[in-house]
Coordinates of C-alpha atoms in Angstrom, one line a residue:
M207 CA 0.0 0.0 0.0
S208 CA 1.3 3.4 -0.9
L209 CA 1.6 6.4 1.4
M210 CA -1.1 8.1 -0.5
D211 CA -3.5 5.1 0.0
E212 CA -2.8 5.3 3.7
I213 CA -3.5 9.1 3.8
I214 CA -6.8 8.8 1.9
G215 CA -7.7 5.5 3.6
K216 CA -7.9 3.2 0.6
G217 CA -6.0 0.5 2.4
D218 CA -8.1 0.7 5.5
T219 CA -9.6 -2.7 6.2
G220 CA -11.6 -1.4 9.1
K221 CA -9.9 -4.0 11.4
D222 CA -8.6 -2.9 14.8
P223 CA -4.9 -3.5 14.8
R224 CA -5.1 -4.7 18.4
F225 CA -7.3 -7.6 17.3
P226 CA -5.7 -8.8 14.1
H227 CA -7.6 -12.2 14.2
A228 CA -11.0 -10.7 14.9
P229 CA -13.9 -12.1 12.8
A230 CA -15.4 -9.9 10.2
G231 CA -17.8 -7.3 11.6
W232 CA -16.6 -7.7 15.2
T233 CA -15.5 -4.6 17.0
P234 CA -14.2 -4.0 20.6
T235 CA -17.3 -1.7 21.1
A236 CA -19.7 -4.5 20.2
A237 CA -17.7 -6.8 22.6
A238 CA -18.0 -4.3 25.4
E239 CA -21.7 -4.0 24.8
A240 CA -22.1 -7.8 24.8
A241 CA -20.1 -8.1 28.0
K242 CA -22.2 -5.4 29.7
R243 CA -25.4 -7.4 28.8
E244 CA -23.8 -10.4 30.5
G245 CA -22.8 -8.3 33.6
L246 CA -19.1 -8.0 32.8
V247 CA -16.9 -5.0 32.6
L248 CA -14.0 -5.8 30.4
G249 CA -10.5 -5.3 31.7
E250 CA -7.1 -5.9 30.1
E251 CA -7.1 -9.6 31.1
H252 CA -10.5 -10.0 29.4
W253 CA -9.2 -8.5 26.2
D254 CA -6.1 -10.8 26.4
A255 CA -8.4 -13.8 26.6
L256 CA -10.6 -12.5 23.7
R257 CA -7.5 -12.0 21.6
A258 CA -6.4 -15.6 22.4
L259 CA -9.7 -17.0 21.4
Q260 CA -9.7 -15.1 18.2
E261 CA -6.2 -16.2 17.4
Y262 CA -7.0 -19.9 18.2
Y263 CA -10.0 -19.7 15.8
A264 CA -7.9 -18.1 13.1
R265 CA -5.3 -20.9 13.3
H266 CA -7.9 -23.7 13.2
E267 CA -10.7 -24.7 10.8
P268 CA -13.9 -23.5 12.6
T269 CA -15.7 -26.8 12.0
A270 CA -12.8 -28.8 13.5
I271 CA -12.4 -26.9 16.7
N272 CA -12.4 -29.3 19.6
L273 CA -13.8 -28.0 23.0
R274 CA -11.3 -30.0 25.1
E275 CA -8.3 -28.8 23.0
L276 CA -9.4 -25.2 23.1
H277 CA -10.0 -25.4 26.9
D278 CA -6.5 -26.9 27.4
A279 CA -4.9 -24.4 25.1
L280 CA -6.4 -21.5 27.1
G281 CA -5.3 -23.1 30.3
E282 CA -1.8 -23.4 29.0
K283 CA -1.6 -19.9 27.5
F284 CA -2.8 -18.3 30.8
H285 CA -0.9 -20.6 33.1
R286 CA 1.2 -17.8 34.6
Q287 CA -2.0 -15.8 35.5
G288 CA -3.7 -18.8 37.2
G289 CA -4.7 -20.9 34.2
I290 CA -8.2 -21.9 33.5
K291 CA -9.3 -21.2 37.1
R292 CA -8.4 -17.5 36.5
L293 CA -10.3 -17.5 33.2
Y294 CA -13.4 -18.8 35.0
L295 CA -13.1 -15.9 37.4
L296 CA -13.0 -13.5 34.4
F297 CA -15.8 -15.3 32.5
P298 CA -18.1 -16.9 35.0
G299 CA -20.3 -18.1 32.2
G300 CA -17.4 -20.2 31.0
P301 CA -14.2 -19.0 29.3
V302 CA -15.0 -20.8 26.1
A303 CA -18.8 -20.3 25.9
Q304 CA -19.0 -16.8 27.3
G305 CA -15.6 -15.8 25.9
C306 CA -16.6 -16.9 22.4
R307 CA -19.9 -15.0 22.5
I308 CA -18.1 -11.8 23.4
A309 CA -15.2 -12.4 21.0
G310 CA -17.7 -12.8 18.1
L311 CA -17.1 -16.5 17.7
K312 CA -19.3 -19.6 17.5
A313 CA -18.6 -21.7 20.6
P314 CA -17.6 -25.3 19.8
A315 CA -20.0 -28.1 20.2
G316 CA -20.5 -29.1 23.8
A317 CA -19.4 -25.7 25.2
T318 CA -23.0 -24.9 26.4
D319 CA -25.6 -27.2 27.7
R320 CA -29.1 -25.6 27.8
G321 CA -30.0 -27.9 30.7
F322 CA -27.1 -26.8 32.9
G323 CA -26.0 -23.5 31.3
S324 CA -22.4 -23.1 30.3
V325 CA -20.0 -25.9 30.9
A326 CA -16.8 -24.6 29.4

């Protein structure tokens, strides 16, 4: 992209550079509104988890995402902060189920159980 394109905005994809793996149409503002509806106020740790979910989805075929593998990957990625236990404190509706809703992603099969609520 040329300097002129940058100046007049022709190269602007509309993507937030802080969220390079965000799904099309997703914005941090929409995420904050979704979180608010679920009783959450997003802090930096929440945003880190949302980025991690979006990155995981960008690296895997959406139809092939395995709940257990995603759950384990999040636990490993956030091990220093307290792992999956910490993520459950941030997302009481489940770091995968609630996190995916806020990150603009479709939760993998088995992440929610309408009989029990969120399970992951």
